[in-house]
XYZ file of C-alpha atoms in Angstrom:
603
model
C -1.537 -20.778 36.953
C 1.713 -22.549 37.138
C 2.997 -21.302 33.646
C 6.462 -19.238 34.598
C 5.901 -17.502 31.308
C 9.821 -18.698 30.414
C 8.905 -19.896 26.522
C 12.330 -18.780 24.506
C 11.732 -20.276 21.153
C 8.845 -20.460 19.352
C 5.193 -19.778 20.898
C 2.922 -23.226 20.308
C 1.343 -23.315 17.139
C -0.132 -26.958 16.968
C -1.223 -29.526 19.522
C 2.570 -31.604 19.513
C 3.526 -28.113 20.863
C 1.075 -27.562 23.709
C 1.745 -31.442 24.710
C 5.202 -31.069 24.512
C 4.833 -28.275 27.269
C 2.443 -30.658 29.386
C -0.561 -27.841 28.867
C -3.634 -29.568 28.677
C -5.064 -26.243 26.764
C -3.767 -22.518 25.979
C -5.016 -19.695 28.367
C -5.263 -17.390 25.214
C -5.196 -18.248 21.796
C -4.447 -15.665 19.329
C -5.893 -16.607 15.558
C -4.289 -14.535 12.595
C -4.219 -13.999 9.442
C -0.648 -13.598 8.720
C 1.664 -16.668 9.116
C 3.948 -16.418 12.400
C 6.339 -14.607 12.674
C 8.115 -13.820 15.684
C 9.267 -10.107 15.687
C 8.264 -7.576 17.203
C 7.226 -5.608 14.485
C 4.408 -8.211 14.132
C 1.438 -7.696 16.649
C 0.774 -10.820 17.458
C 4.307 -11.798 18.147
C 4.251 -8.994 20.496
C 0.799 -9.419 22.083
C 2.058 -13.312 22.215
C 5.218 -12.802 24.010
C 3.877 -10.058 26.470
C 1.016 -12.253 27.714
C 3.330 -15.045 27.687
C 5.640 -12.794 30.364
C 2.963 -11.951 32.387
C 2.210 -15.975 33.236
C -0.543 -16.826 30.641
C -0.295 -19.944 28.275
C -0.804 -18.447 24.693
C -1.075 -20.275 21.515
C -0.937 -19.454 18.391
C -3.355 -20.049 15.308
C -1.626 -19.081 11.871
C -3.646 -18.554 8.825
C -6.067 -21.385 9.358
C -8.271 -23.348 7.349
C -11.481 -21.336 7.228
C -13.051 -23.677 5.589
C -13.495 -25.423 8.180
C -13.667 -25.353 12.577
C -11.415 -28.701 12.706
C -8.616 -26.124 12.771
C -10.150 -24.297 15.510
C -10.849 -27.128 17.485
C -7.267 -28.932 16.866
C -5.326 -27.357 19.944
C -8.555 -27.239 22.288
C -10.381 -24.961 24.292
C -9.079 -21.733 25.136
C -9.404 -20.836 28.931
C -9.681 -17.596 29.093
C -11.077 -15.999 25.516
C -9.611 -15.769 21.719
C -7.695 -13.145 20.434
C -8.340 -12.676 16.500
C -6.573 -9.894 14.130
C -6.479 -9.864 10.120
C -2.775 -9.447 10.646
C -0.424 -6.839 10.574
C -1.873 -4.152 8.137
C -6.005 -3.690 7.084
C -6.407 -6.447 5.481
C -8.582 -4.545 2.962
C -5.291 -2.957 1.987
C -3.436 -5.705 2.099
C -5.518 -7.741 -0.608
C -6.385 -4.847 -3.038
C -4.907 -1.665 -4.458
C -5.912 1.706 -4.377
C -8.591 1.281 -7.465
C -9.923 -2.268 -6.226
C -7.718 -4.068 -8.359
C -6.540 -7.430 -6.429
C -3.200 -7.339 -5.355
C -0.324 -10.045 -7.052
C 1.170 -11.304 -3.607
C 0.725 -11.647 -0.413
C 3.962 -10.358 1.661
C 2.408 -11.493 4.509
C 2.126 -15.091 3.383
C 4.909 -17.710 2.761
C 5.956 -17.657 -0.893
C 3.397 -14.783 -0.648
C 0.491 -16.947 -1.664
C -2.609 -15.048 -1.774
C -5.065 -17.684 -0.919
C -4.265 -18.466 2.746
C -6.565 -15.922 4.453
C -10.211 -14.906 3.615
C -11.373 -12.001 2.491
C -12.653 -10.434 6.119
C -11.131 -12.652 8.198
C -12.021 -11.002 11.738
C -15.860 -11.929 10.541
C -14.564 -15.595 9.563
C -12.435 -16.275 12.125
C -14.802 -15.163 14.727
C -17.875 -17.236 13.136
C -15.616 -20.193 13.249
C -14.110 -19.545 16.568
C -17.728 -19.017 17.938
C -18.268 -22.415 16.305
C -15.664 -24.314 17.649
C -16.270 -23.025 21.406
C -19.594 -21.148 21.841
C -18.914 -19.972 25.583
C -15.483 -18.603 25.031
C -15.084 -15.024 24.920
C -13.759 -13.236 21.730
C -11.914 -10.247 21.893
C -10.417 -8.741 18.135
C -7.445 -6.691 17.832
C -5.026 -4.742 16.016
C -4.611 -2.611 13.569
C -7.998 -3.448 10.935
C -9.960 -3.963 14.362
C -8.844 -0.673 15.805
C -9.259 1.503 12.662
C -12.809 -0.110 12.188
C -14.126 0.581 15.643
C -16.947 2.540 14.746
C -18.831 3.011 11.117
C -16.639 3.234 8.560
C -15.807 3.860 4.770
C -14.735 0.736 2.891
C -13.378 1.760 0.028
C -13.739 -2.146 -1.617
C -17.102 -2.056 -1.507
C -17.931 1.783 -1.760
C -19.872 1.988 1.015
C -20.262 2.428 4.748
C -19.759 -0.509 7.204
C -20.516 -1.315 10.399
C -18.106 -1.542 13.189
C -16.491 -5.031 12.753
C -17.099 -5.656 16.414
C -20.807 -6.250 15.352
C -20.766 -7.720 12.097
C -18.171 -9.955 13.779
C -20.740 -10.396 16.993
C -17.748 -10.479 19.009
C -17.623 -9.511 22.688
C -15.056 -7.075 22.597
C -12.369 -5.155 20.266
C -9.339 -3.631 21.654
C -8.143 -0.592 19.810
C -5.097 0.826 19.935
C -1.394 -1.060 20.767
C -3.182 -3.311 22.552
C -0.625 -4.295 25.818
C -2.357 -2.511 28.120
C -5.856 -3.918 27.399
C -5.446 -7.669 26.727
C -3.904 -8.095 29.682
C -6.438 -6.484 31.684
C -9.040 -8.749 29.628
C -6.688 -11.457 30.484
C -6.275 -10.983 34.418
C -9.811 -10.032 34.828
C -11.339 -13.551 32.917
C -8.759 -15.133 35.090
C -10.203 -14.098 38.157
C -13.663 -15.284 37.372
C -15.111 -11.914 36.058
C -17.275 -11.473 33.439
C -16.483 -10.395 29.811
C -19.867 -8.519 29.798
C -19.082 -6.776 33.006
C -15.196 -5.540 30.923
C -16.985 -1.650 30.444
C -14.505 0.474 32.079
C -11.304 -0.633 30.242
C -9.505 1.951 28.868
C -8.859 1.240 24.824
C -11.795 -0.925 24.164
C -15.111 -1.073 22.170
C -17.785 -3.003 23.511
C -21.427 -3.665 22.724
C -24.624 -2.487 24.582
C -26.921 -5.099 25.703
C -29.445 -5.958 27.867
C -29.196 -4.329 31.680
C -25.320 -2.532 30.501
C -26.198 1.176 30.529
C -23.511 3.875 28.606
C -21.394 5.885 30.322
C -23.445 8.613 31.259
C -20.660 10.890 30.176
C -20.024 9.550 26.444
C -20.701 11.563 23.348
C -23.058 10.193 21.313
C -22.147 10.130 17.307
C -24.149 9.956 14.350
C -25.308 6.692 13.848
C -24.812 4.653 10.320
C -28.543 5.579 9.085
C -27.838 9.355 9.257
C -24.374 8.850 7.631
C -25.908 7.020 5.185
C -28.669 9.611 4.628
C -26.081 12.546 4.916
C -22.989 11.695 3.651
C -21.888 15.520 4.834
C -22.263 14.240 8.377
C -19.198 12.183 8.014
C -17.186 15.434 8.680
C -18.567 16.230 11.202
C -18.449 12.191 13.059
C -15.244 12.414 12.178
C -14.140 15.694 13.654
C -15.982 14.654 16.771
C -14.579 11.616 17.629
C -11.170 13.114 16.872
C -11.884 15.671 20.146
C -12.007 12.131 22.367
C -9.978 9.651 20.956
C -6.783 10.489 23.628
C -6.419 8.847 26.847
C -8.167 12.244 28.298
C -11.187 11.784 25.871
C -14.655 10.806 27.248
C -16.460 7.379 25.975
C -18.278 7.774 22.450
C -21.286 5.767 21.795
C -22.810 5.402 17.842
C -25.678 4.004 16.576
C -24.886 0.485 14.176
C -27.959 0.028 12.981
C -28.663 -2.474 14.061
C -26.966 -2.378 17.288
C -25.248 0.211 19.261
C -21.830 0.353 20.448
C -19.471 2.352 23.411
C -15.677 3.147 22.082
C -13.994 3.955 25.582
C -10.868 6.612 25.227
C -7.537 4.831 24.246
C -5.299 3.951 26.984
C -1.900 5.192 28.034
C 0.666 4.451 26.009
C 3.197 2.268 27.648
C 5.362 3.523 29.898
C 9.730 3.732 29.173
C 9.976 0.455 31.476
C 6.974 -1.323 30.371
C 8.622 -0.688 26.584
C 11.932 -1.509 27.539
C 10.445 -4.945 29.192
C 8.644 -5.544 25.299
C 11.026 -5.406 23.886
C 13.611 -7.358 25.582
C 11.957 -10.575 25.117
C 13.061 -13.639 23.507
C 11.978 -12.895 19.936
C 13.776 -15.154 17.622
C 13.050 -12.260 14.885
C 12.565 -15.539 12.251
C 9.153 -17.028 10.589
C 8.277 -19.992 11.987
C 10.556 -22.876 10.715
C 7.058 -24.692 9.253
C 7.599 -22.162 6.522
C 10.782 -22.741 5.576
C 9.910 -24.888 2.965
C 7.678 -22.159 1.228
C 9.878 -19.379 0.672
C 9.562 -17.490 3.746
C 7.546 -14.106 4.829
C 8.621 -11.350 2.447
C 7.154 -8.857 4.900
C 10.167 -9.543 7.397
C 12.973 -9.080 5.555
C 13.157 -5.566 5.170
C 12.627 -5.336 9.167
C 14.117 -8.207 10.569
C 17.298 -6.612 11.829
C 15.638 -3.230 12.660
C 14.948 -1.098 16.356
C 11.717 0.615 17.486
C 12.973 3.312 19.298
C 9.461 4.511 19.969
C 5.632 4.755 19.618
C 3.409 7.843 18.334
C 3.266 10.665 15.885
C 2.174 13.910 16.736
C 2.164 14.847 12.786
C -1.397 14.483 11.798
C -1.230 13.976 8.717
C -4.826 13.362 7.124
C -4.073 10.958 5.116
C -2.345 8.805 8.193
C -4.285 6.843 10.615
C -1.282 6.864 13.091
C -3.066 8.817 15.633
C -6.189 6.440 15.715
C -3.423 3.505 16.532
C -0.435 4.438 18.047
C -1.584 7.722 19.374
C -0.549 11.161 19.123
C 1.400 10.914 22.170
C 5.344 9.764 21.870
C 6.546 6.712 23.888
C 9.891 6.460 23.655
C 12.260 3.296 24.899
C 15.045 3.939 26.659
C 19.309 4.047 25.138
C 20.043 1.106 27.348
C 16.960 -1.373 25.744
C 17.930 0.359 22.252
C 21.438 -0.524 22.664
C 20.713 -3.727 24.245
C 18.394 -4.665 21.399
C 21.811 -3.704 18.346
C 23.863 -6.307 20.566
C 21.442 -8.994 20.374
C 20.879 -8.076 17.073
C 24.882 -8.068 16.395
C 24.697 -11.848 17.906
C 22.024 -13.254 15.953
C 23.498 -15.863 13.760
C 22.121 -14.335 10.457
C 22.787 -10.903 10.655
C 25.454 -9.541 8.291
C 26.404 -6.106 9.813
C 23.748 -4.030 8.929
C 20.626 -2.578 10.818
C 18.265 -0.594 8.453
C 16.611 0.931 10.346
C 16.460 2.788 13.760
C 13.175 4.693 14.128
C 9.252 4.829 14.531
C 6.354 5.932 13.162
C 8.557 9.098 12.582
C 12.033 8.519 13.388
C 13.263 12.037 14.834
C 10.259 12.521 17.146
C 12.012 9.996 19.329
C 12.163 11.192 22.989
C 9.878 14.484 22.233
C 7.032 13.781 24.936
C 4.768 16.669 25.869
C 3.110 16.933 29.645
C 0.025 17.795 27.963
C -0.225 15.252 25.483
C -2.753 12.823 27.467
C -5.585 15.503 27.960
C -4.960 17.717 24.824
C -7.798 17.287 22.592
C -5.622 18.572 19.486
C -4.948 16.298 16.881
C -1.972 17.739 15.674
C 1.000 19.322 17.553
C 2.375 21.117 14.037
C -0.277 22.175 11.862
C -1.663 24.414 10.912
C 1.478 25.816 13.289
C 3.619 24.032 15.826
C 2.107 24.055 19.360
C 4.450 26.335 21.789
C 4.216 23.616 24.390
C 6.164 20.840 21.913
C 9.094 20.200 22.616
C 10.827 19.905 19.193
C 13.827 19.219 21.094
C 16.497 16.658 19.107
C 18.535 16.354 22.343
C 17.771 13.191 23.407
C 17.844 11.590 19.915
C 21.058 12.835 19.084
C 22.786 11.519 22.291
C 20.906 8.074 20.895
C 22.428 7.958 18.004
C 25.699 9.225 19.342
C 25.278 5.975 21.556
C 24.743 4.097 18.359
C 28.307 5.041 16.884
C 29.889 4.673 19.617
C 28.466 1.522 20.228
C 29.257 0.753 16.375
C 32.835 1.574 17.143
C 33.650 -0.690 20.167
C 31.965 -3.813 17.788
C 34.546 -6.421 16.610
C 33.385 -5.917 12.775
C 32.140 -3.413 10.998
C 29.017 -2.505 11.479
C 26.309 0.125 9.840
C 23.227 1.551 11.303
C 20.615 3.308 9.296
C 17.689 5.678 9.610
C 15.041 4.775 6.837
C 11.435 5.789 8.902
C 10.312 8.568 7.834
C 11.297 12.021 9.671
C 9.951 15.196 9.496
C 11.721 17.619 7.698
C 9.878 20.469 9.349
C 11.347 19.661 12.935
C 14.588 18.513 11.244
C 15.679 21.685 9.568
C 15.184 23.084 13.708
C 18.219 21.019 14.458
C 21.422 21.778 12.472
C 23.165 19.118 14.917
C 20.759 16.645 13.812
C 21.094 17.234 10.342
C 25.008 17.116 10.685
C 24.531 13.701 12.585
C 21.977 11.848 9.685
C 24.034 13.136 6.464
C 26.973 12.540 7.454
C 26.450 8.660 9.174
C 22.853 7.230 8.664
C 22.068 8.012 5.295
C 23.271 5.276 3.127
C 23.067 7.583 -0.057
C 19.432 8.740 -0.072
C 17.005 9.384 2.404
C 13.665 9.329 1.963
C 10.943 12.324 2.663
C 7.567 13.116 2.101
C 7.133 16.497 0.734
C 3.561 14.720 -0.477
C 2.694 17.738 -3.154
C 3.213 21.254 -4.227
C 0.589 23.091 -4.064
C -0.270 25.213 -0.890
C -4.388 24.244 -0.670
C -3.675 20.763 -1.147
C -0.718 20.548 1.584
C -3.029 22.324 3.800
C -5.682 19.661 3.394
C -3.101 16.813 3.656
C -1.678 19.193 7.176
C 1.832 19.073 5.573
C 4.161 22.036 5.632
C 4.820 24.597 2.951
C 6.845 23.231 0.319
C 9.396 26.010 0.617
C 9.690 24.312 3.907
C 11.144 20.886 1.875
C 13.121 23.027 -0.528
C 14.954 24.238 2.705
C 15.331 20.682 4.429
C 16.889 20.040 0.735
C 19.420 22.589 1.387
C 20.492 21.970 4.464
C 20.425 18.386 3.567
C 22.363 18.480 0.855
C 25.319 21.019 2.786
C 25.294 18.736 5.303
C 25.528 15.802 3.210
C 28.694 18.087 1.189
C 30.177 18.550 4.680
C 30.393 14.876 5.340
C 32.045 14.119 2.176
C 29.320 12.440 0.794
C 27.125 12.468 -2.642
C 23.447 12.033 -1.029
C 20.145 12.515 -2.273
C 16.843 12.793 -1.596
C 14.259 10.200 -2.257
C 10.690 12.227 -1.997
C 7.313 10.858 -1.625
C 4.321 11.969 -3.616
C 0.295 11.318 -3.115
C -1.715 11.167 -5.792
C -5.692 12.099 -5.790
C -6.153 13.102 -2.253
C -9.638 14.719 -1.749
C -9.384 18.567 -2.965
C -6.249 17.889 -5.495
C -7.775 18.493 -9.147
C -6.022 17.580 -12.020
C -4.875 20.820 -12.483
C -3.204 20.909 -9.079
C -1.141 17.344 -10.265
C -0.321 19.279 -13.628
C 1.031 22.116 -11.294
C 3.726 19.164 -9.774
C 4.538 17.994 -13.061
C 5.377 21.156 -14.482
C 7.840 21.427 -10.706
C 8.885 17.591 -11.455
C 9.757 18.382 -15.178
C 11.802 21.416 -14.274
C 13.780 19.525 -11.687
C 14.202 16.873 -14.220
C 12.986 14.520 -11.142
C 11.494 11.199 -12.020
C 8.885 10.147 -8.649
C 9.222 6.537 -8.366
C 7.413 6.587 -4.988
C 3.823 7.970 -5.904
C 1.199 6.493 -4.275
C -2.443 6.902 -5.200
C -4.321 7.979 -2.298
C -6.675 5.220 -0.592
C -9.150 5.941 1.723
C -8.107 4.137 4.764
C -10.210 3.754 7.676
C -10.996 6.702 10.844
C -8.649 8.893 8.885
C -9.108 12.477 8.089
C -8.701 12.127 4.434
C -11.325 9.527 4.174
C -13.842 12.102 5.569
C -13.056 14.153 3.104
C -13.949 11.590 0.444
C -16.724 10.215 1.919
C -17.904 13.821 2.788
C -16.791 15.803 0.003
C -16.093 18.403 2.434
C -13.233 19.944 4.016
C -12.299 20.183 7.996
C -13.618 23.386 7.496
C -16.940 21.998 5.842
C -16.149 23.636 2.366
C -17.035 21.468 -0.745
C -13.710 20.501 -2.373
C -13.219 18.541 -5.380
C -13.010 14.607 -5.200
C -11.283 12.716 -7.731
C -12.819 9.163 -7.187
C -13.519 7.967 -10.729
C -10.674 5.530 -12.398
C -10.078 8.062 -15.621
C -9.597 10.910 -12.623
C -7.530 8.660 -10.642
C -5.432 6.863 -13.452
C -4.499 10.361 -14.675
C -3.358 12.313 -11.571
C -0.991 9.040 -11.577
C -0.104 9.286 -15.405
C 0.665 13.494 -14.345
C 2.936 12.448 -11.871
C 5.140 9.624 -13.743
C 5.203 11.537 -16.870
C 8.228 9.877 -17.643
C 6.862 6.481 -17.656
C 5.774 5.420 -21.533
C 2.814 3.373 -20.592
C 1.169 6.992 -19.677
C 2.009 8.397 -23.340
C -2.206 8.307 -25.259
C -3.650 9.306 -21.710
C -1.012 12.540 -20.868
C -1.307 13.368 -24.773
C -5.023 13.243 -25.190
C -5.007 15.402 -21.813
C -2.443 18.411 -21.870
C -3.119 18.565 -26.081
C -6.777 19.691 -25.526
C -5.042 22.284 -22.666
C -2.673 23.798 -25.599
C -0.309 22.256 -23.162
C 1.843 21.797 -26.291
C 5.349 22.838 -24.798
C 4.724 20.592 -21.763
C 4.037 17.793 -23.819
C 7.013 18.263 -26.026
C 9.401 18.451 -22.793
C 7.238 14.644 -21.577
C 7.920 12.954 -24.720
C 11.616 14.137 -24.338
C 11.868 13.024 -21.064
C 10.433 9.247 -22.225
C 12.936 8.926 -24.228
C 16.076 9.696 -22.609
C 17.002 8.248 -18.789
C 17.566 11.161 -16.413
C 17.879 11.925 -12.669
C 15.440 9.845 -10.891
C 13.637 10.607 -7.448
């Protein structure tokens, strides 16, 4: 290859590009299903841009016409294989809400048109891909492709799917971030290997054929017939595969039916260098300018002038499938790239003094790595109690953000950094320096949290903390917040209908809610997302613990845990009436109507 990799605006997206940079074809070309945008909060900017540094010619192939393989065709024949994802979130999710309803816009879209992708689009795009070149290799990725690596629960359809890397007949799937693997895939094809002989990559899935045997150490799963039979078993596939998927895991194979496929353990996250390298590329953090006439990508605005500081949650949440993707294990950039990244940032010619953000998955686990991470099979370093090797140490993130003010200060304007990822208020309350820090200069007047609910058996199924231990992050927060001179709030998080919350149990929060006088404006009903806990629960109806728990899963069930929890809202009046009125819930109902008529505090 003579490609230097030195590409500073745009990656190619047509064939006046590629000509214009005297390629006769791309090495790579990377097909999604959101337009382009190049940030590096969108995967395939990143995947893009890192190939593209590492020598390789990669196109790109926005949205395209899936009506037809013209568009497939139109920049020619990749070189080395295709790269498809749906696009930056599930694209289930991203298409319909929580009760199947079809969802208004597309953020993802310019002028957030909703008929640009298809519904599927890894199966479409490889079908047409496979059309267009029949012996080029196709490898999907990101986040729907890695949360659908094995059977799953799709929650549009109400039943259990196949892994996409067979319906899509595709010859691999990368799961996971992604780096480390593609460019494996990419050196190896470059070198003349063959994508059938690509077994031992860490962070892949790959189907067995004729004369590839297993790994003769993988677990073997239950297959989609006996989940199908036994929807109990999906417990226990799920609590199995959590016990391998960490770099130290050991392969899993599982049944399609028909078909059978090998997930090999998820590889290492990146290392500080590697990140810093990421994410000091030329990103032009804009959409394409061929959207400019549409309205632009709403999905970049609220992240176009914010930092990653790192990768990985150790939280665990059920309900999160964090730990399937980004891994459990917390890669952290260093201050220099973080810093490096606000002066760019401070440069760009459209920034107006603000960056909203400064955080990951979970902002303060920045810089909290444990030595054991790789090989520990737990999938949770704080419930149902913190691990004693976790090192819920804030030092290194509070000398960050110390950097960040100082590095605010020596600016020639005024400028403003935020924290608005999410943080744990569990490991936050351990840090009275960090609290001091985040009241008193990256708050911008509320902060959000996710408390998630109130009552004890449902936070233990959701492997959340106590609530007391909320009510005391409140405290602090707030005397922190007092000591800083400022009038801050928080802004808590709520999840309604998560497997083992009856209706009872949302009545409990209400009756909390009410005597707060708090309004929730961020409830979200819960959706059963692919590989994650939660969704074993509702496919099971069983706990971790194999225990039947109750499932709320029809619309009335659903609609009124929601209706419980935004009592305030009028719309919910007949439904909360007709409900706490046959409980002799008469006081309660008199203290709702009040609070729908009058404006209050709002949370």
């Amino acid at each position: 290859m003579s490609f230097n990799g030195n590409i500073k605006t745009y990656l190619p997206v047509s064939r006046a590009d590629i000509d214009a940079l005297g390629w006769d074809a791309p090495d790579v070309t990377l097909v999604t299903g959101d337009a382009y945008v190049d940030h590096p909060s969108f995967g395939v900017a990143l995947i893009g841009r890192w190939l593209t540094h590492h020598g390789f010619r990669v196109a790109i192939l926005a949205q395209p016409d899936w009506r037809s393989v013209e568009p497939f065709r139109a920049m020619g024949r990749p070189r080395l294989f295709w790269g498809i994802t749906s696009g930056c979130i599930d694209s289930r999710l991203n298409a319909y809400a929580s009760m199947g309803h079809r969802r208004p816009k597309d953020i993802y879209s310019p002028g957030g048109r909703t008929d640009l992708r298809p519904d599927r689009p890894l199966l479409v795009y490889a079908a047409r891909a496979r059309e267009a070149f029949k012996d080029v290799p196709i490898v999907l990725g990101g986040l729907e492709a890695s949360l659908r690596r094995l059977v799953h629960y799709d929650y549009v359809e109400d039943r259990l799917k196949r892994s996409v890397l067979v319906d899509a007949k595709a010859d691999l799937l990368i799961h996971g971030m992604g780096e480390h693997a593609t460019l494996e895939i990419a050196r190896r094809l470059a070198a003349g290997r063959s994508i059938d002989a690509m077994t031992d990559i860490p962070g892949i899935a790959y189907r067995v054929v004729r004369d590839v045997a297993p790994p003769h150490n993988a677990v073997t799963l239950p297959g989609r017939e006996a989940l199908e039979t036994k929807a109990e078993l999906f417990m226990d596939f799920q609590l199995a595969y959590q016990k391998q998927a960490h770099p130290g895991g050991k392969p899993v194979i599982q049944e399609q039916d028909p078909g059978r496929i090998v997930v090999t353990p998820p590889a290492a996250p990146l290392a500080e260098a590697d990140l810093d390298t990421l994410y000091a590329l030329p990103f032009t953090r804009s959409a394409h300018p061929i959207y400019d006439r549409d309205g632009g990508i709403a999905a970049l605005e609220p992240v176009r002038f914010s930092i990653t500081t790192h990768r990985g949650c150790f939280g665990g949440c059920s309900f999160c499938a964090i730990y399937f993707h980004q891994g459990k294990q917390i890669a952290s950039r260093s201050q220099d790239s973080i810093l490096a990244e606000a002066g760019r940032i401070a440069q760009h010619r459209d920034f107006k003094g603000t960056i909203p953000d400064i955080g990951g998955p979970t902002a303060n686990m920045y810089g909290m790595t444990c030595a054991d991470a790789a090989t520990c099979g737990r999938d949770s370093c704080l419930f149902p109690t913190p691990c004693p090797k976790l090192p819920a140490d804030h030092a290194r993130l509070i000398e960050l953000m110390e950097g960040v003010l100082s590095w605010q200060s020596g600016q020639k304007r005024k400028l403003q950094s935020y924290v608005a990822s999410g943080i744990r208020h569990d490991l936050a309350i351990k840090s009275p320096d960090y609290m001091r820090l985040l009241a008193a200069h990256f708050v911008g007047g509320h902060l959000k949290v996710a408390p998630e609910h109130y009552c004890p058996h449902v936070l233990s199924l959701m492997r959340k903390p106590a609530f007391e231990v909320f009510e005391e992050f409140e405290a602090r927060f707030n005397e922190a917040s007092a000591r800083a001179g400022k009038n801050q709030y928080l802004i808590p998080y709520f999840i309604s209908s998560h497997p083992g919350c009856s209706a009872d149990d949302a009545l409990k929060l209400t009756e909390y809610l009410i005597a707060r006088n708090w309004r929730p404006r961020q409830v979200q009903d819960f959706v059963p997302a692919p590989l994650a806990l939660s969704t074993a629960m509702f496919v099971s109806g069983r706990s971790p613990k194999r225990k039947t728990i109750v499932i709320p899963k029809g619309h009335s069930d659903k609609k009124l845990q929601m209706a419980l929890l935004q009592y305030y809202d009028k719309q919910n009046s007949r439904l909360l009436e007709n409900y706490l009125a046959a409980r002799g819930k008469l006081k309660l109902l008199s203290q709702i109507r009040h609070a729908q008529s009058r404006t209050g505090k709002r949370r």
